[in-house]
Every structure is written in structure tokens, then in C-alpha cells.
mmCIF file with all atom_site columns, C-alpha atoms in Angstrom:
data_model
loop_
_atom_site.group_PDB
_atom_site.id
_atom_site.type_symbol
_atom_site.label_atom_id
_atom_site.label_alt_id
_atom_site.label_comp_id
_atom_site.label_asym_id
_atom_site.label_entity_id
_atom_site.label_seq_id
_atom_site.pdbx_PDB_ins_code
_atom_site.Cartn_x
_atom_site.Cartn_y
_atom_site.Cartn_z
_atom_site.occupancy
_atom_site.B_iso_or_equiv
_atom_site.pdbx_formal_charge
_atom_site.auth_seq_id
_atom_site.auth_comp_id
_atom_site.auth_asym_id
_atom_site.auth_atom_id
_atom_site.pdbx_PDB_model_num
ATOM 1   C CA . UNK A 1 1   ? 26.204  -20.885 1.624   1.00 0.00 ? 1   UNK A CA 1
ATOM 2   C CA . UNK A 1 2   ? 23.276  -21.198 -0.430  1.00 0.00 ? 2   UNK A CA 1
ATOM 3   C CA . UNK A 1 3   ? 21.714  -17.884 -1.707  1.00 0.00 ? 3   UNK A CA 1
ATOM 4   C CA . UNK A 1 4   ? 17.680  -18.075 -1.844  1.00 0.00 ? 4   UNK A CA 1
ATOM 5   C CA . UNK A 1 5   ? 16.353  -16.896 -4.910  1.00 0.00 ? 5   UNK A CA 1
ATOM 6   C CA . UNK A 1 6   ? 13.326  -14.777 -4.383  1.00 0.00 ? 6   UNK A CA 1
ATOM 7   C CA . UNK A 1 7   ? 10.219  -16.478 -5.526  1.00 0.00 ? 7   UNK A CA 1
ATOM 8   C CA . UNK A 1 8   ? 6.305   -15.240 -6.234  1.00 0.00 ? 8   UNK A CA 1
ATOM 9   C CA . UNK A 1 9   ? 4.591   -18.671 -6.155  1.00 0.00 ? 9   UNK A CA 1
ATOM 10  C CA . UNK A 1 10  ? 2.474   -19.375 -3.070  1.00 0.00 ? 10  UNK A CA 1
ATOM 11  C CA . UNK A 1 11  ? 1.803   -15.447 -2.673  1.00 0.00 ? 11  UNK A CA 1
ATOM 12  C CA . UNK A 1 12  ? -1.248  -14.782 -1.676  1.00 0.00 ? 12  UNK A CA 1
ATOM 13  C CA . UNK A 1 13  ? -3.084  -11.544 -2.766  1.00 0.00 ? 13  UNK A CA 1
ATOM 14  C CA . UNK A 1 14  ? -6.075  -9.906  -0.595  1.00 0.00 ? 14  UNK A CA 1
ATOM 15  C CA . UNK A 1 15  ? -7.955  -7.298  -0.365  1.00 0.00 ? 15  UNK A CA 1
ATOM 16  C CA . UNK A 1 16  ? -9.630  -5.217  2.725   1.00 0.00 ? 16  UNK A CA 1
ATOM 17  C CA . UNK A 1 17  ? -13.059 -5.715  3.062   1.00 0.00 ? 17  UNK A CA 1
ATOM 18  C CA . UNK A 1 18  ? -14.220 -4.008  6.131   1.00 0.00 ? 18  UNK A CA 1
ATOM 19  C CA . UNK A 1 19  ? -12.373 -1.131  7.899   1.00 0.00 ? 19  UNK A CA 1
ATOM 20  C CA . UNK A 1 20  ? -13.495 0.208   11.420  1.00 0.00 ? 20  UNK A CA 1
ATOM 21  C CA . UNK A 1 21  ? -15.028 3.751   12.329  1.00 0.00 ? 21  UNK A CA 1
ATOM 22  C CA . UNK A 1 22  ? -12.238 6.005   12.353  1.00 0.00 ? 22  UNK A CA 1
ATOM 23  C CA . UNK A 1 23  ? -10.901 7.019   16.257  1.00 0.00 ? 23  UNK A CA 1
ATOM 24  C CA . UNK A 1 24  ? -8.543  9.980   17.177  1.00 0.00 ? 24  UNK A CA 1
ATOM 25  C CA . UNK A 1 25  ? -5.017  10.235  17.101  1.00 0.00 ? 25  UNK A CA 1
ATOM 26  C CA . UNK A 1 26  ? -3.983  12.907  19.480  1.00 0.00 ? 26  UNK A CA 1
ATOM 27  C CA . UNK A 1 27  ? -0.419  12.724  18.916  1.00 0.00 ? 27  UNK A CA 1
ATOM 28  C CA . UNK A 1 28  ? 2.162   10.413  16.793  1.00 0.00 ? 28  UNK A CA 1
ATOM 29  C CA . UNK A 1 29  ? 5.716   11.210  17.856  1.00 0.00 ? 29  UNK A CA 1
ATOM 30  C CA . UNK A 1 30  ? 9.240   11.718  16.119  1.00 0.00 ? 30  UNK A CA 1
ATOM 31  C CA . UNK A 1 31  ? 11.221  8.297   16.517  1.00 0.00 ? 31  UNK A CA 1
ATOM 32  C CA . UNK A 1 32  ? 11.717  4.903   14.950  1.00 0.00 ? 32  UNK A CA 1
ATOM 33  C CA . UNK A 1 33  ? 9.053   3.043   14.822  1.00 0.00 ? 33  UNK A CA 1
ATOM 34  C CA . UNK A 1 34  ? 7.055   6.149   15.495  1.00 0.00 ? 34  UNK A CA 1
ATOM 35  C CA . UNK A 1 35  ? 4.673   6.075   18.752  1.00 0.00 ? 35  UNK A CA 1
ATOM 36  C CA . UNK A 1 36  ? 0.907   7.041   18.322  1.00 0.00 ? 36  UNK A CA 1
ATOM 37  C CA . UNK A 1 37  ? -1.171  8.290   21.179  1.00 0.00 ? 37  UNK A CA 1
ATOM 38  C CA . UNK A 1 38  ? -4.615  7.696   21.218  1.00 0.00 ? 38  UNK A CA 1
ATOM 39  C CA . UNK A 1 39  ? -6.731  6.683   24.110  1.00 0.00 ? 39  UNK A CA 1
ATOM 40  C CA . UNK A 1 40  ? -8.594  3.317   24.589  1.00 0.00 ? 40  UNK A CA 1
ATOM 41  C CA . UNK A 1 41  ? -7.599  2.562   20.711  1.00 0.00 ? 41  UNK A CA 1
ATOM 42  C CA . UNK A 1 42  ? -8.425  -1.064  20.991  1.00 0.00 ? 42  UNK A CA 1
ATOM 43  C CA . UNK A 1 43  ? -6.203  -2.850  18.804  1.00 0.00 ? 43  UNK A CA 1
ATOM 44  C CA . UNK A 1 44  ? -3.861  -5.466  19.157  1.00 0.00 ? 44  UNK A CA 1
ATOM 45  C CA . UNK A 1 45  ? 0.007   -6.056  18.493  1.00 0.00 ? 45  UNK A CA 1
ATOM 46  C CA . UNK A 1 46  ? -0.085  -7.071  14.684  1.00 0.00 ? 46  UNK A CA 1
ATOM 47  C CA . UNK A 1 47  ? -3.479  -5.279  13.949  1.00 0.00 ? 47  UNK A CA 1
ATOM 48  C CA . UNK A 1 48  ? -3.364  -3.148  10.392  1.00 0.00 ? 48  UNK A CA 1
ATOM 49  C CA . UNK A 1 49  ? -4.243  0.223   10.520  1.00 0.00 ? 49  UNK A CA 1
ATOM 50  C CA . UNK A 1 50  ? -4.907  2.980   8.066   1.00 0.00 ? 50  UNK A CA 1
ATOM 51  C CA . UNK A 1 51  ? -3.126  6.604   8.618   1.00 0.00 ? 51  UNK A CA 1
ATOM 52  C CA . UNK A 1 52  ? -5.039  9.690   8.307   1.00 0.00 ? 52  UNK A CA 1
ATOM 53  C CA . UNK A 1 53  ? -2.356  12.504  9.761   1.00 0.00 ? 53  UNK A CA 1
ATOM 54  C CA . UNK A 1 54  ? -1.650  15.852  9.742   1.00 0.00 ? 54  UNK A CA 1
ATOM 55  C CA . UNK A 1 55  ? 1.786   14.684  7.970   1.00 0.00 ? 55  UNK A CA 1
ATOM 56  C CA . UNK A 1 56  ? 1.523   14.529  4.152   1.00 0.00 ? 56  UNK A CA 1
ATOM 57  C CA . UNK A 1 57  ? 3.740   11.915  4.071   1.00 0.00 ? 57  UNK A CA 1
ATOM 58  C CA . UNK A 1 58  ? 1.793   9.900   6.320   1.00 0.00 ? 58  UNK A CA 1
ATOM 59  C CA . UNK A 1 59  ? -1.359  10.686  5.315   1.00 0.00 ? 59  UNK A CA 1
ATOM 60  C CA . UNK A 1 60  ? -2.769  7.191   4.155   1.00 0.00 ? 60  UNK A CA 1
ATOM 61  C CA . UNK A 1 61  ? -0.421  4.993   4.719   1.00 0.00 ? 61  UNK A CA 1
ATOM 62  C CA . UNK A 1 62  ? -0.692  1.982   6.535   1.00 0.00 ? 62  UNK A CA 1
ATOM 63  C CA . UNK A 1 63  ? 1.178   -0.070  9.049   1.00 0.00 ? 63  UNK A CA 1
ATOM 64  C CA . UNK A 1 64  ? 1.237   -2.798  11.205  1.00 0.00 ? 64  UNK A CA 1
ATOM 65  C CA . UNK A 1 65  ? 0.610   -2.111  15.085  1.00 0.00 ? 65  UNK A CA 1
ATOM 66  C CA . UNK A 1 66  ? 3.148   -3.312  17.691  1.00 0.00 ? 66  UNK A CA 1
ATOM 67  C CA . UNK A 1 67  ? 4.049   -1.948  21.277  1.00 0.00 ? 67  UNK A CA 1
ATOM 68  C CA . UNK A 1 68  ? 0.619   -1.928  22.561  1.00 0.00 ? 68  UNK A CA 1
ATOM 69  C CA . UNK A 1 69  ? -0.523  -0.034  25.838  1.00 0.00 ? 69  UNK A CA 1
ATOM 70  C CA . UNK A 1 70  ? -3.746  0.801   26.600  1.00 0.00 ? 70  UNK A CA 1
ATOM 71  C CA . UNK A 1 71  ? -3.432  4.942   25.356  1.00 0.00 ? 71  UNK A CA 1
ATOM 72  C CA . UNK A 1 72  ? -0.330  3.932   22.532  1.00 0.00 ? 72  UNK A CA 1
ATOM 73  C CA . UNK A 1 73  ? 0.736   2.065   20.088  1.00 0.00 ? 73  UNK A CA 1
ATOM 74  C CA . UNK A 1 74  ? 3.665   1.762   17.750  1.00 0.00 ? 74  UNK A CA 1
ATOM 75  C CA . UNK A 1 75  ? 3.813   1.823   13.563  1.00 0.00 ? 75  UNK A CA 1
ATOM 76  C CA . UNK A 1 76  ? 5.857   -1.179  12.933  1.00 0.00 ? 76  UNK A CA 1
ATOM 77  C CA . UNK A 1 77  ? 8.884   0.181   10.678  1.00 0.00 ? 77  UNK A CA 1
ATOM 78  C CA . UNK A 1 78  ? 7.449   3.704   10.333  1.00 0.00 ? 78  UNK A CA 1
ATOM 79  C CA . UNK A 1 79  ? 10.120  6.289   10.483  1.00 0.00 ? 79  UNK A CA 1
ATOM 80  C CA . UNK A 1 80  ? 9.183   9.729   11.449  1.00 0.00 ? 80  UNK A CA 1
ATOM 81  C CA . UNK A 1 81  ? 12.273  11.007  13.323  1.00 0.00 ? 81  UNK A CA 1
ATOM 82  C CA . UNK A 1 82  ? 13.340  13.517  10.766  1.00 0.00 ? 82  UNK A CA 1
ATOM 83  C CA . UNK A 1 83  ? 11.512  16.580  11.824  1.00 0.00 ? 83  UNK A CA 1
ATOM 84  C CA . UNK A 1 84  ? 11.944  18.584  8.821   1.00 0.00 ? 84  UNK A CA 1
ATOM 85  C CA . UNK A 1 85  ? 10.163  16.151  7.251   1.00 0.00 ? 85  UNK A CA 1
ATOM 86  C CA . UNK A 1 86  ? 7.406   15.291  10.230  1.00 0.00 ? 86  UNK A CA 1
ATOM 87  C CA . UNK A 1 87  ? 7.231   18.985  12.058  1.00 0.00 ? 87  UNK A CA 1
ATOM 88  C CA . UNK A 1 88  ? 6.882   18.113  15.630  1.00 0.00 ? 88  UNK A CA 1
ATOM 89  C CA . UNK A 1 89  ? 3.113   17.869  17.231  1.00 0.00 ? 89  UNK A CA 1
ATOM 90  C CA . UNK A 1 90  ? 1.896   17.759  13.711  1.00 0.00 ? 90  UNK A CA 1
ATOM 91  C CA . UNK A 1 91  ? 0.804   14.291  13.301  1.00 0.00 ? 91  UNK A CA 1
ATOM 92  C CA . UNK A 1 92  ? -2.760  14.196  14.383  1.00 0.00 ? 92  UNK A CA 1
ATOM 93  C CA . UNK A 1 93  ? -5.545  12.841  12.950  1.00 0.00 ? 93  UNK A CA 1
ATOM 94  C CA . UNK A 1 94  ? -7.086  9.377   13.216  1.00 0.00 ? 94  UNK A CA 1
ATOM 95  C CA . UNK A 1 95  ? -6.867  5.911   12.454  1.00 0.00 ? 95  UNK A CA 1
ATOM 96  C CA . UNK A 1 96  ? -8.940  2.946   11.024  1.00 0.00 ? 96  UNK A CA 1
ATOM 97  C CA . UNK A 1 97  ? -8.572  -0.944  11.638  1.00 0.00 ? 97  UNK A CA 1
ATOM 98  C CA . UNK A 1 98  ? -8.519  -3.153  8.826   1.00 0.00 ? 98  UNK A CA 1
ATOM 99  C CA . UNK A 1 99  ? -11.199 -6.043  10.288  1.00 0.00 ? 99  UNK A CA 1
ATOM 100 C CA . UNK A 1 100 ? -11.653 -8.509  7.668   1.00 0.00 ? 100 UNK A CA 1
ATOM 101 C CA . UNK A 1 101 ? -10.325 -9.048  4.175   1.00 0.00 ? 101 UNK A CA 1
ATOM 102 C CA . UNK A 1 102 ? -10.842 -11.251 1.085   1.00 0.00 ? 102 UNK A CA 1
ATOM 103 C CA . UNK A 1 103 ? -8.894  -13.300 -0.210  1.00 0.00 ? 103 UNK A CA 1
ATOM 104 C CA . UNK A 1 104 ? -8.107  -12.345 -4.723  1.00 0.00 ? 104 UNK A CA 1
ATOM 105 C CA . UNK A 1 105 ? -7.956  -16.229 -6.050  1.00 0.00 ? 105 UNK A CA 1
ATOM 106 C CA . UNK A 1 106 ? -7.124  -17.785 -9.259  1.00 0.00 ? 106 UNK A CA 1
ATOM 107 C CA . UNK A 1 107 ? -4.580  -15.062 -9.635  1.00 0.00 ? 107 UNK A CA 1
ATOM 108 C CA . UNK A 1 108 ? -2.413  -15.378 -13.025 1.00 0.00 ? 108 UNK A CA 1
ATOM 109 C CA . UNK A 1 109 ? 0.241   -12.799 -12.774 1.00 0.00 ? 109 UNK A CA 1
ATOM 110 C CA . UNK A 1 110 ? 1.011   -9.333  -10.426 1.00 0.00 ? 110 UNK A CA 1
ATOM 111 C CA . UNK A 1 111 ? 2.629   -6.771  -12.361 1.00 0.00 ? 111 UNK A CA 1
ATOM 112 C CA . UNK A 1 112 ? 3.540   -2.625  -11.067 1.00 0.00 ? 112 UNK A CA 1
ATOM 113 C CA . UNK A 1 113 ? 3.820   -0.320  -13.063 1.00 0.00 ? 113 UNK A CA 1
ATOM 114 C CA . UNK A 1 114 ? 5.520   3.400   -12.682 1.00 0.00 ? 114 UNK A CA 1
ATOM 115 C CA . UNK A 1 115 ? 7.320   4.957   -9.715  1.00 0.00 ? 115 UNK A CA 1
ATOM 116 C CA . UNK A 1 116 ? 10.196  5.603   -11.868 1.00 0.00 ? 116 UNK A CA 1
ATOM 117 C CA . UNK A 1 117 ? 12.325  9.029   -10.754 1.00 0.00 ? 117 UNK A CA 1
ATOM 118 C CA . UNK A 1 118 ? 12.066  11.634  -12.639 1.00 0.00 ? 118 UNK A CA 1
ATOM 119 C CA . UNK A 1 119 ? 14.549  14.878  -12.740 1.00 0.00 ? 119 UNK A CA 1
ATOM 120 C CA . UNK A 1 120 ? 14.990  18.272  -13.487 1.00 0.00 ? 120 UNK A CA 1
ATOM 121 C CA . UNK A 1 121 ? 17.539  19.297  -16.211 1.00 0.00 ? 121 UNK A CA 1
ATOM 122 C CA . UNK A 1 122 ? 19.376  22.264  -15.404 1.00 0.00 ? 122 UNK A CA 1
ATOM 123 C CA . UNK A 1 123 ? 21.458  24.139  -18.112 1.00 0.00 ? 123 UNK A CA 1
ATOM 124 C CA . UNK A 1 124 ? 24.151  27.259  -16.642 1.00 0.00 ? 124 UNK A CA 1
ATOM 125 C CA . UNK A 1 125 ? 25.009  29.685  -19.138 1.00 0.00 ? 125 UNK A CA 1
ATOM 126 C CA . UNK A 1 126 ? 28.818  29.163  -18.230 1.00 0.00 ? 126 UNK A CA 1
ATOM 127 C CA . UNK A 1 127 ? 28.734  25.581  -18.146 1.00 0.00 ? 127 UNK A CA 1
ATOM 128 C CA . UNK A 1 128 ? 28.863  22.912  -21.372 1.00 0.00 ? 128 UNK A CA 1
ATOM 129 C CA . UNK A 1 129 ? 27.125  20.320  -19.740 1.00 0.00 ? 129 UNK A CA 1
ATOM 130 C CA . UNK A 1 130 ? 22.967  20.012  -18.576 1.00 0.00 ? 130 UNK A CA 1
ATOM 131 C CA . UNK A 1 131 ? 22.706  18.864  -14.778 1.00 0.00 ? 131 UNK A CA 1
ATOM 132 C CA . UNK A 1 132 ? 20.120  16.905  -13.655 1.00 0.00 ? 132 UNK A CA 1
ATOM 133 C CA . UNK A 1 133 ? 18.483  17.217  -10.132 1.00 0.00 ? 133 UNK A CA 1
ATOM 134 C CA . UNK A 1 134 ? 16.163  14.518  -9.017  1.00 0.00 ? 134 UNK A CA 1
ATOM 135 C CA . UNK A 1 135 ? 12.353  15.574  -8.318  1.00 0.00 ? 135 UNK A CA 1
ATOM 136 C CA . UNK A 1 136 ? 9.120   13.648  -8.022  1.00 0.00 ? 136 UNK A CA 1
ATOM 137 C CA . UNK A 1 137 ? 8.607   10.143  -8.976  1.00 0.00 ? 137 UNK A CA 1
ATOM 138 C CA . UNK A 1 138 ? 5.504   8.548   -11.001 1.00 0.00 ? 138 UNK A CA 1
ATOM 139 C CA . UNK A 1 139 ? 2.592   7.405   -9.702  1.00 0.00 ? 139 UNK A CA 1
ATOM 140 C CA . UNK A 1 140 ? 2.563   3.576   -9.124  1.00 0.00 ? 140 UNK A CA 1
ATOM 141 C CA . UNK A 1 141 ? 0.099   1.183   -10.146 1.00 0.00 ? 141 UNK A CA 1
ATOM 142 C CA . UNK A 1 142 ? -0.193  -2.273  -9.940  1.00 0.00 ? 142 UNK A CA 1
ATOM 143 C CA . UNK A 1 143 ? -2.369  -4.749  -12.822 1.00 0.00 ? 143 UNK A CA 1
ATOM 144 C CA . UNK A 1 144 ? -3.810  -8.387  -11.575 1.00 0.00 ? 144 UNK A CA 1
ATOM 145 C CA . UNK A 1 145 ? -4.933  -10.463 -14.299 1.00 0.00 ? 145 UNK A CA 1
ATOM 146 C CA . UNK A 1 146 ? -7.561  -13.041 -12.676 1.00 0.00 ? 146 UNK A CA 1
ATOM 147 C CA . UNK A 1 147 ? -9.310  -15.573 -13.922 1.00 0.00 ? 147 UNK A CA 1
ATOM 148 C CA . UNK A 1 148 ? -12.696 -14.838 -14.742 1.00 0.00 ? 148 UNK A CA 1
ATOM 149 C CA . UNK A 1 149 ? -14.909 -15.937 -11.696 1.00 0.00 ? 149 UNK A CA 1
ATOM 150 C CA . UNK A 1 150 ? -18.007 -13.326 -11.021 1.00 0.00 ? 150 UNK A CA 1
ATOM 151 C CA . UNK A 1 151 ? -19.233 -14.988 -7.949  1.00 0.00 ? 151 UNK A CA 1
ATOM 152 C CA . UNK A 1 152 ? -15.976 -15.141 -6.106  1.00 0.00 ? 152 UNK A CA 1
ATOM 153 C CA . UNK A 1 153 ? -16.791 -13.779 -3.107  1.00 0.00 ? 153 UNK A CA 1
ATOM 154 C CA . UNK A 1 154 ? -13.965 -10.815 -3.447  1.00 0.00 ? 154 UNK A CA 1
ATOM 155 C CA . UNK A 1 155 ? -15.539 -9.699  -7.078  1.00 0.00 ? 155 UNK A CA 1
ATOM 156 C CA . UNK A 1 156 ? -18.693 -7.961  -4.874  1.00 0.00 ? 156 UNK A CA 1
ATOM 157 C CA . UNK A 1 157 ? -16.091 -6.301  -2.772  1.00 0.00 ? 157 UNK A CA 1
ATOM 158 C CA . UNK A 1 158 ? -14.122 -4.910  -5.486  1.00 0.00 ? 158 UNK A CA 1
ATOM 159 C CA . UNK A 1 159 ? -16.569 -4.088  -7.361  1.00 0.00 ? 159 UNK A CA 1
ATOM 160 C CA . UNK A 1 160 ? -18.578 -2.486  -4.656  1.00 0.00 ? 160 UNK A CA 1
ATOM 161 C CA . UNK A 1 161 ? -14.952 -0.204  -3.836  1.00 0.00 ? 161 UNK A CA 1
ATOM 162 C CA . UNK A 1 162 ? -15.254 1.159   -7.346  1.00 0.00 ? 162 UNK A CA 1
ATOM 163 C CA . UNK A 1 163 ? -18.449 2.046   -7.414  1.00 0.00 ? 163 UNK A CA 1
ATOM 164 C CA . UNK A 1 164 ? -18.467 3.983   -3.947  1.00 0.00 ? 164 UNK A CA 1
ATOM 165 C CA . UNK A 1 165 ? -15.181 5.241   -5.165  1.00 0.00 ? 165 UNK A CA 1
ATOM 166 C CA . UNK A 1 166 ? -13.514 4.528   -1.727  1.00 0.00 ? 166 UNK A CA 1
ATOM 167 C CA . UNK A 1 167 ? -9.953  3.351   -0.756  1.00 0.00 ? 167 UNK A CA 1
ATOM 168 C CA . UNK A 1 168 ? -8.711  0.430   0.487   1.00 0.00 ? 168 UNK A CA 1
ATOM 169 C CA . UNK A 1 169 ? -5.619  -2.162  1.213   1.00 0.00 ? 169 UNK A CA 1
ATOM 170 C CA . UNK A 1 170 ? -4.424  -4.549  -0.626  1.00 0.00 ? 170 UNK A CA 1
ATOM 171 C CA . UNK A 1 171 ? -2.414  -7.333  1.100   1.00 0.00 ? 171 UNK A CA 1
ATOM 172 C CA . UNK A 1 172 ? 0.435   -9.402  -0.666  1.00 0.00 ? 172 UNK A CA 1
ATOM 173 C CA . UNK A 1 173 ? 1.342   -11.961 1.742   1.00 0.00 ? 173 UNK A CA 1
ATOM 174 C CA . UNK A 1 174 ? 4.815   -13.979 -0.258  1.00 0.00 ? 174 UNK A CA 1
ATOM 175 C CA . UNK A 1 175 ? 6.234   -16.994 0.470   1.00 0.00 ? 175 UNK A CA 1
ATOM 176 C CA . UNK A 1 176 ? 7.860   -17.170 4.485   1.00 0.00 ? 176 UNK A CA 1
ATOM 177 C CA . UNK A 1 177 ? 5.798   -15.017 6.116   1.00 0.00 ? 177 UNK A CA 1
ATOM 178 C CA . UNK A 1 178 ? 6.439   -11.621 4.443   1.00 0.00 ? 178 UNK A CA 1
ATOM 179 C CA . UNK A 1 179 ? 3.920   -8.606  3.985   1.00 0.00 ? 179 UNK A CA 1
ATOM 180 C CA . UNK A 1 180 ? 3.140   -6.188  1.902   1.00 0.00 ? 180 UNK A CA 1
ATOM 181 C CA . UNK A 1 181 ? 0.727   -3.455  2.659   1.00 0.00 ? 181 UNK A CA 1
ATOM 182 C CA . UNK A 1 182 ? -0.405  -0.921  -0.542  1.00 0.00 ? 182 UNK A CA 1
ATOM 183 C CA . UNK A 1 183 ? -2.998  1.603   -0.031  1.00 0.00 ? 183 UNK A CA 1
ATOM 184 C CA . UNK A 1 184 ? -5.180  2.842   -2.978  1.00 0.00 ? 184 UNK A CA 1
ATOM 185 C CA . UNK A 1 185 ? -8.307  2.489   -5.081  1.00 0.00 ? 185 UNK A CA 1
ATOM 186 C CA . UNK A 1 186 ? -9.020  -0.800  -6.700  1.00 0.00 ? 186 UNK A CA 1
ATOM 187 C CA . UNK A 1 187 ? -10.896 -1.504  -10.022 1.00 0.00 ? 187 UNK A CA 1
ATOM 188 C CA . UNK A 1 188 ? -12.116 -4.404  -12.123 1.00 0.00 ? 188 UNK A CA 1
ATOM 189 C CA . UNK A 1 189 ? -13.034 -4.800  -16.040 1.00 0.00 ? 189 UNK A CA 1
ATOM 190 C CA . UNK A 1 190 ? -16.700 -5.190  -16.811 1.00 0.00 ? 190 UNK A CA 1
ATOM 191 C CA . UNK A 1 191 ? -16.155 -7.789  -19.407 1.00 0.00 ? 191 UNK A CA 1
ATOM 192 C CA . UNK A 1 192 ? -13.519 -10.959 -19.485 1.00 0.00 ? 192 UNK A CA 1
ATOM 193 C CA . UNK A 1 193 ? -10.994 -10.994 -22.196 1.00 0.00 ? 193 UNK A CA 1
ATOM 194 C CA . UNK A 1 194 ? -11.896 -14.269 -24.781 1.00 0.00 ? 194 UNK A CA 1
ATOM 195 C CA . UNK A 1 195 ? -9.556  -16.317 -26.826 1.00 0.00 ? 195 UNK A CA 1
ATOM 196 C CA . UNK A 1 196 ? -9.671  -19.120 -28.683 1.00 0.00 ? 196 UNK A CA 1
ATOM 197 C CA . UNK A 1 197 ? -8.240  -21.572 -26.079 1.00 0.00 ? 197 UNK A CA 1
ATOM 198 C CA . UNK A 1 198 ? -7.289  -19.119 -24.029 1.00 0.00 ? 198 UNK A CA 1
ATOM 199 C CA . UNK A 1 199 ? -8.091  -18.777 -20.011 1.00 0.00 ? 199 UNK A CA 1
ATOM 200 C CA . UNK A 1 200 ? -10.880 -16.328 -19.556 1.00 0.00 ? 200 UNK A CA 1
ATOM 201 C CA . UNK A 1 201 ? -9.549  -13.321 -17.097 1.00 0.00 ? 201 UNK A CA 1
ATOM 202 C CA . UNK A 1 202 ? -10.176 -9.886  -15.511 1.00 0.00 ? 202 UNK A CA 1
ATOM 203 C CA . UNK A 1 203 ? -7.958  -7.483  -14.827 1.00 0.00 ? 203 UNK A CA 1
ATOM 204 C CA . UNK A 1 204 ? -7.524  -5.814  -11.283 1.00 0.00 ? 204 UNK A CA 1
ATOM 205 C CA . UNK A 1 205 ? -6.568  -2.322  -11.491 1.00 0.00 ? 205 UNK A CA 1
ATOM 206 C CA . UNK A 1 206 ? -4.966  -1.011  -8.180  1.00 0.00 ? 206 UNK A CA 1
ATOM 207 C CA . UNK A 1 207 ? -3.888  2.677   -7.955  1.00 0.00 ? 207 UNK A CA 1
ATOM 208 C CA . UNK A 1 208 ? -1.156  3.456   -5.071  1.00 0.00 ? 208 UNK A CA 1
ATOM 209 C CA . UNK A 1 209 ? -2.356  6.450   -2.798  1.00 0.00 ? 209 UNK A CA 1
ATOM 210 C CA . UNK A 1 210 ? 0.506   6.407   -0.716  1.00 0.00 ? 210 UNK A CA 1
ATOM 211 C CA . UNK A 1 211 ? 3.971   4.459   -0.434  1.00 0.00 ? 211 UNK A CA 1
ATOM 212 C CA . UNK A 1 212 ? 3.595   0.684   0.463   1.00 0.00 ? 212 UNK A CA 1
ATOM 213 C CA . UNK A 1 213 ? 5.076   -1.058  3.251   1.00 0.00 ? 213 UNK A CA 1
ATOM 214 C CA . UNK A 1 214 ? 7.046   -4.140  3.762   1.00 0.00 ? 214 UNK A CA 1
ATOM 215 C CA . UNK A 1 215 ? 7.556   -6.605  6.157   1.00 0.00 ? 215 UNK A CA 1
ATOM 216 C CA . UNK A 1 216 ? 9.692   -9.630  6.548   1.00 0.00 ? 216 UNK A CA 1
ATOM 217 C CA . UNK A 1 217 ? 9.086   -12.437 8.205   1.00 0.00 ? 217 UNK A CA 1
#
């Protein structure tokens, strides 16, 4: 058996251009995926939406739609059974669609930064030895070097994002059909880097405001 060795090229990287007026979520439940109640919602099964909850560790995350009734639909590998966690009939809030997106071309590298664990140390009077206990993690970022282009039709959008100061999605769609789906605030340098012989680039600066999520294919 052959093992497949994971590879970037052919990913493409996009950003969310457009997201719909937010609409009510009355209720999100405690299971796997996790069931969200909110009547005539419009969307379809594999729709992207983006969380606002009364769950902090939902708040602003987003997730591909499946199970679709007309009142309810399900968050595609969202887990909120644990209801210490998600306290139950807490989850309210609303929802918006992601409706169009643009594509981030001539892309020369994709590289995260952060997220690392961090811990506490812990020293007992009647022991020899520190302890460590884990605690938060650091923020996550991710940098996109792209080759200078300023009328590419995503360099408005970007741009536009920083200026309002608003968040939005990026999309990393790899090789097969997988997805990745990163909340946050995007940024781009005013001025291109210049060398000698050297491509001419921006870099895109994307800050994580909540946890990414992943799907295969």
C-alpha cells in the first residue's frame, strides 16, 4: 500500500466577499454535529455559515451546513455535546451566509504562525521537582506572500476589510476536495517588497478569531 504524501500545490486560497444579513438562531442543541433551530433559515446543504452564539466557544466560528429542514440545520463536524462546555439552551444567537468569495491568486507561499500551548509551572514546597499544567494557547496567525497585483479583483476586498475593520473567512480549498474554513481579520501591506531580480509581492496578514475547521473530501 502506497502512503500519499500530503501536498500544498493546487490549493486554492479565497477569501469571503459578501456575507448575508444576520437571521436568528433560537436554539443550537448538545450533540454531534450539533442541530441549529432557526425558522425559514434559507440555506442549503453545503452552504457556509458564520456563528454568532451565546457559547464562547462558538462564538465566530464557522461551519459548513448539512441536514437541512425547513426550521433546522446541522454544523457539519461541530461538536457541542459536552455540556459543561456548551450549558444547555445557551446557544442562541444568529447566523450569517457566506454568498460570494474571491478567489487570492498568484499566491507564493501560506505560512501560520502561533497556537503553540502554553503552561503553568507549579512549584510545592515539599516537592524537588516544578509541575507544569497546560493553560491557554497563542493566538494564531497566518502570512500570504502574493505577488504584487493591485487590480486583482480580491486586493479591493481585502483592502476594503481592513479599512472597515470587519471580519471575514478565509477559504483554503487543498488538493482532493478538502476545506478549510478560518475566521478572522485580514490585512494587506501598502507597499510591495523590491529586489533586484526578485518577484514583487504583498503580504496577506490573516488574524484567527476563532478555531478553524476542516473538512475532507
Amino acid at each position: 500500500m502506497t502512503t500519499r504524501i500530503p501536498l500544498p500545490n493546487g490549493s486554492i486560497i479565497q477569501v469571503a466577499n459578501t456575507l448575508s444579513a444576520a437571521k436568528t438562531i433560537t436554539a443550537i442543541s448538545n450533540a454531534v454535529p450539533a442541530v441549529v433551530t432557526s425558522t425559514a433559515h434559507g440555506l442549503s446543504n453545503g452552504d457556509i455559515v458564520v456563528l454568532s452564539s451565546g457559547w464562547s466557544k462558538l462564538d465566530n466560528r464557522v461551519a459548513r451546513v448539512a441536514g437541512v429542514t425547513t426550521d433546522s440545520f446541522q454544523l457539519e463536524k461541530v461538536d457541542t455535546s459536552n455540556i459543561q462546555l456548551y450549558t444547555p439552551n445557551g446557544g442562541a444567537g444568529s447566523f450569517s451566509k457566506v454568498m460570494t468569495r474571491s478567489e487570492i491568486t498568484k499566491v507564493t507561499d501560506f505560512t501560520t504562525s502561533g497556537g503553540e500551548q502554553q503552561f503553568l509551572t507549579v512549584g510545592y514546597l515539599s516537592e524537588d521537582d516544578d509541575r507544569q499544567f497546560p493553560s491557554n494557547r497563542n493566538p494564531m496567525s497566518v502570512s500570504i506572500p502574493v505577488q504584487d497585483d493591485p487590480d486583482a479583483p480580491y486586493v479591493a476586498v481585502v483592502e476594503g476589510y481592513q479599512e472597515a475593520k470587519l471580519g471575514t473567512v478565509l477559504f483554503v480549498v487543498l488538493p482532493g476536495g478538502g476545506l478549510i474554513l478560518i475566521p478572522g481579520s485580514i490585512s494587506i501591506t501598502q507597499l510591495p517588497t523590491m529586489g533586484r531580480n526578485q518577484l514583487m509581492t504583498r503580504t496577506i496578514s490573516f488574524a484567527l478569531s476563532s478555531r478553524s475547521t476542516r473538512y475532507t473530501a
